[in-house]
Coordinates of C-alpha atoms in Angstrom, one line a residue:
M12 CA 24.9 8.8 -31.1
C13 CA 28.4 9.8 -32.2
I14 CA 31.6 8.7 -31.3
R15 CA 32.2 11.5 -29.0
D16 CA 28.9 10.6 -27.0
S17 CA 29.8 7.1 -26.5
Y18 CA 33.2 8.1 -25.3
W19 CA 31.6 9.6 -22.4
T20 CA 29.6 6.4 -21.4
Q21 CA 32.4 4.4 -21.9
A22 CA 34.7 6.7 -19.5
A23 CA 31.9 6.5 -17.1
Q24 CA 31.8 2.7 -17.0
T25 CA 35.6 2.6 -16.6
H26 CA 35.4 4.9 -13.6
L27 CA 32.5 2.9 -12.2
V28 CA 34.7 -0.3 -12.4
Q29 CA 37.5 1.6 -10.6
G30 CA 35.0 2.7 -8.0
Q31 CA 35.1 6.3 -9.1
V32 CA 31.4 7.3 -8.7
V33 CA 32.0 11.1 -8.9
E34 CA 33.8 10.8 -12.0
A35 CA 31.4 8.5 -13.6
R36 CA 28.6 10.8 -12.6
Q37 CA 30.4 13.8 -14.2
A38 CA 31.3 11.6 -17.4
L39 CA 27.3 10.6 -17.4
D40 CA 26.2 14.3 -17.3
R41 CA 28.5 15.0 -19.9
A42 CA 27.3 12.0 -22.3
L43 CA 23.7 13.0 -21.5
A44 CA 24.3 16.7 -22.4
L45 CA 25.7 15.7 -25.6
D46 CA 22.9 13.0 -26.3
P47 CA 19.9 13.4 -24.2
N48 CA 18.8 10.1 -25.5
D49 CA 21.5 7.9 -24.5
A50 CA 19.7 5.0 -22.8
L51 CA 23.0 3.5 -21.5
A52 CA 24.0 6.7 -19.7
Y53 CA 20.5 7.0 -18.3
G54 CA 20.7 3.2 -17.0
L55 CA 24.0 3.7 -15.4
R56 CA 22.9 7.1 -13.7
S57 CA 19.9 5.2 -12.4
N58 CA 22.0 2.5 -10.9
I59 CA 24.5 4.9 -9.0
E60 CA 21.1 6.8 -7.9
L61 CA 19.8 3.4 -6.6
V62 CA 23.0 2.6 -4.7
Q63 CA 22.9 6.2 -3.2
N64 CA 19.3 5.5 -2.1
R65 CA 17.8 8.1 -4.3
T66 CA 15.0 6.0 -5.6
A67 CA 12.8 8.8 -7.2
Q68 CA 16.0 10.0 -9.5
A69 CA 16.8 6.3 -10.0
R70 CA 13.4 5.9 -11.3
E71 CA 13.1 8.8 -13.3
D72 CA 16.5 7.7 -15.1
A73 CA 15.4 4.0 -15.6
V74 CA 12.2 5.2 -17.2
R75 CA 13.9 7.7 -19.6
A76 CA 16.6 4.9 -20.4
V77 CA 13.7 2.5 -21.4
A78 CA 11.8 5.5 -23.2
A79 CA 15.5 6.0 -25.1
N80 CA 15.7 2.8 -26.3
P81 CA 12.8 0.3 -25.8
A82 CA 14.9 -2.5 -27.3
S83 CA 17.5 -2.2 -24.7
P84 CA 17.9 -5.1 -22.1
S85 CA 20.1 -3.1 -19.8
A86 CA 17.5 -0.2 -19.6
W87 CA 14.9 -2.8 -18.6
L88 CA 17.2 -4.4 -16.0
S89 CA 17.7 -0.7 -14.4
L90 CA 13.9 -0.5 -14.3
S91 CA 13.6 -3.9 -12.7
L92 CA 16.3 -3.2 -10.2
V93 CA 14.3 0.2 -9.3
K94 CA 11.0 -1.4 -9.2
Q95 CA 12.4 -4.0 -6.8
A96 CA 13.7 -1.3 -4.5
E97 CA 10.6 0.3 -4.4
F98 CA 9.0 -3.0 -3.6
D99 CA 7.0 -3.4 -6.6
L100 CA 7.9 -6.9 -7.2
D101 CA 5.3 -7.6 -10.0
G102 CA 6.5 -4.4 -11.9
A103 CA 10.2 -5.5 -11.0
L104 CA 9.4 -9.1 -12.6
A105 CA 7.7 -7.5 -15.8
A106 CA 10.7 -5.4 -16.4
A107 CA 13.1 -8.1 -15.9
R108 CA 11.1 -10.6 -18.3
Q109 CA 11.0 -7.8 -20.7
A110 CA 15.1 -7.7 -20.4
V111 CA 15.4 -11.4 -20.9
K112 CA 12.9 -11.3 -23.9
L113 CA 14.8 -8.8 -25.5
D114 CA 18.2 -10.8 -24.8
P115 CA 17.5 -14.5 -23.8
K116 CA 21.3 -15.0 -23.0
N117 CA 21.7 -12.0 -20.8
A118 CA 23.0 -13.6 -17.6
Q119 CA 22.2 -10.5 -15.4
A120 CA 18.6 -10.3 -16.6
L121 CA 18.2 -14.1 -16.0
I122 CA 19.4 -14.1 -12.7
Q123 CA 17.4 -10.9 -11.9
E124 CA 14.3 -12.7 -12.9
S125 CA 15.3 -15.8 -11.1
S126 CA 16.0 -14.1 -7.9
L127 CA 12.6 -12.2 -8.0
L128 CA 10.9 -15.5 -8.6
F129 CA 12.6 -17.2 -5.8
G130 CA 11.6 -14.2 -3.6
M131 CA 8.1 -14.9 -4.6
G132 CA 8.3 -18.7 -3.6
R133 CA 8.2 -19.9 -7.2
L134 CA 11.3 -22.1 -6.7
R135 CA 11.0 -24.4 -9.7
E136 CA 10.9 -21.4 -12.3
A137 CA 13.9 -19.5 -10.3
V138 CA 16.1 -22.7 -10.7
K139 CA 15.4 -23.0 -14.4
L140 CA 16.5 -19.4 -15.0
A141 CA 19.4 -19.7 -12.7
K142 CA 20.7 -22.6 -14.7
R143 CA 20.4 -20.6 -18.0
A144 CA 22.2 -17.8 -16.4
R145 CA 24.9 -20.1 -15.2
T146 CA 25.4 -21.4 -18.7
Q147 CA 25.9 -17.9 -19.7
A148 CA 28.2 -16.7 -16.9
P149 CA 29.5 -19.5 -15.0
Q150 CA 32.2 -17.1 -13.3
D151 CA 29.9 -14.6 -12.1
A152 CA 29.8 -14.3 -8.3
Y153 CA 26.2 -13.0 -8.3
V154 CA 25.0 -15.6 -10.3
N155 CA 26.7 -18.2 -8.0
T156 CA 25.4 -16.6 -5.2
V157 CA 21.7 -16.7 -6.1
W158 CA 22.6 -20.4 -7.4
G159 CA 23.9 -21.1 -3.9
F160 CA 20.6 -19.8 -2.3
L161 CA 18.4 -21.8 -4.4
Q162 CA 20.4 -25.0 -3.5
L163 CA 20.1 -24.4 0.0
A164 CA 16.4 -23.9 -0.5
R165 CA 16.4 -27.4 -2.1
Y166 CA 18.3 -28.9 0.7
Q167 CA 21.3 -29.4 -1.6
V168 CA 23.7 -28.6 0.8
D169 CA 26.9 -29.5 -1.0
E170 CA 26.0 -28.1 -4.2
A171 CA 25.0 -24.8 -2.1
R172 CA 28.5 -24.8 -0.6
A173 CA 30.5 -25.1 -3.8
A174 CA 28.5 -22.1 -5.3
F175 CA 29.0 -20.0 -2.3
E176 CA 32.7 -20.9 -2.1
A177 CA 33.0 -20.1 -5.9
A178 CA 31.4 -16.8 -5.6
I179 CA 33.5 -15.8 -2.7
Q180 CA 36.6 -17.0 -4.8
Q181 CA 35.1 -14.6 -7.8
D182 CA 34.6 -11.5 -5.5
S183 CA 35.4 -11.9 -1.9
T184 CA 33.9 -8.3 -1.2
L185 CA 30.2 -9.4 -1.6
G186 CA 28.6 -10.1 1.8
L187 CA 25.9 -12.6 0.6
P188 CA 28.0 -15.5 -0.4
H189 CA 29.7 -15.3 3.0
L190 CA 26.2 -15.4 4.4
G191 CA 25.0 -18.0 2.3
L192 CA 28.2 -20.3 3.5
G193 CA 27.5 -19.4 7.0
L194 CA 24.0 -20.8 6.5
V195 CA 25.5 -23.9 5.0
L196 CA 27.6 -24.5 7.8
F197 CA 24.9 -23.9 10.3
R198 CA 22.9 -26.2 8.3
R199 CA 25.4 -28.9 8.4
N200 CA 25.5 -28.8 12.2

């Protein structure tokens, strides 16, 4: 990958942070035209497609990301998210585990694996991974949200409330921490 190639991928990331999805998509298309093996560009495009409910295209791009760079945790994480959206939870878990194997300190991969295990009823394993994710990213709203739901499942209502409140403070636009806080208040009554 040359400097010019990575420029377009970085530009796409900047556009995504600013909520400019059309511009991000254009930058990713340019990046991939210059380097058809840009795993990060495929992964980002997969995420866009997934949010837009185009799972077939998201899957195709996630598979391309992994093929382009099998050592990329973010590529495996993109594949995990697609598999989860397709209700292939075993495939999603396998991809998340590969991402964690490649980068044991990747908070997003850790919390993805944790949330999948939680959904499968494997609470003890989920809590262990979520603790690791919180160590890596204590200010991440999604990490705190998952932690809150795990604590709620363990009847640790005060800790759940603190986690949901922290998540809301970190990103008030997320719906799940608000839902979790509502459940905490319901459980208290």
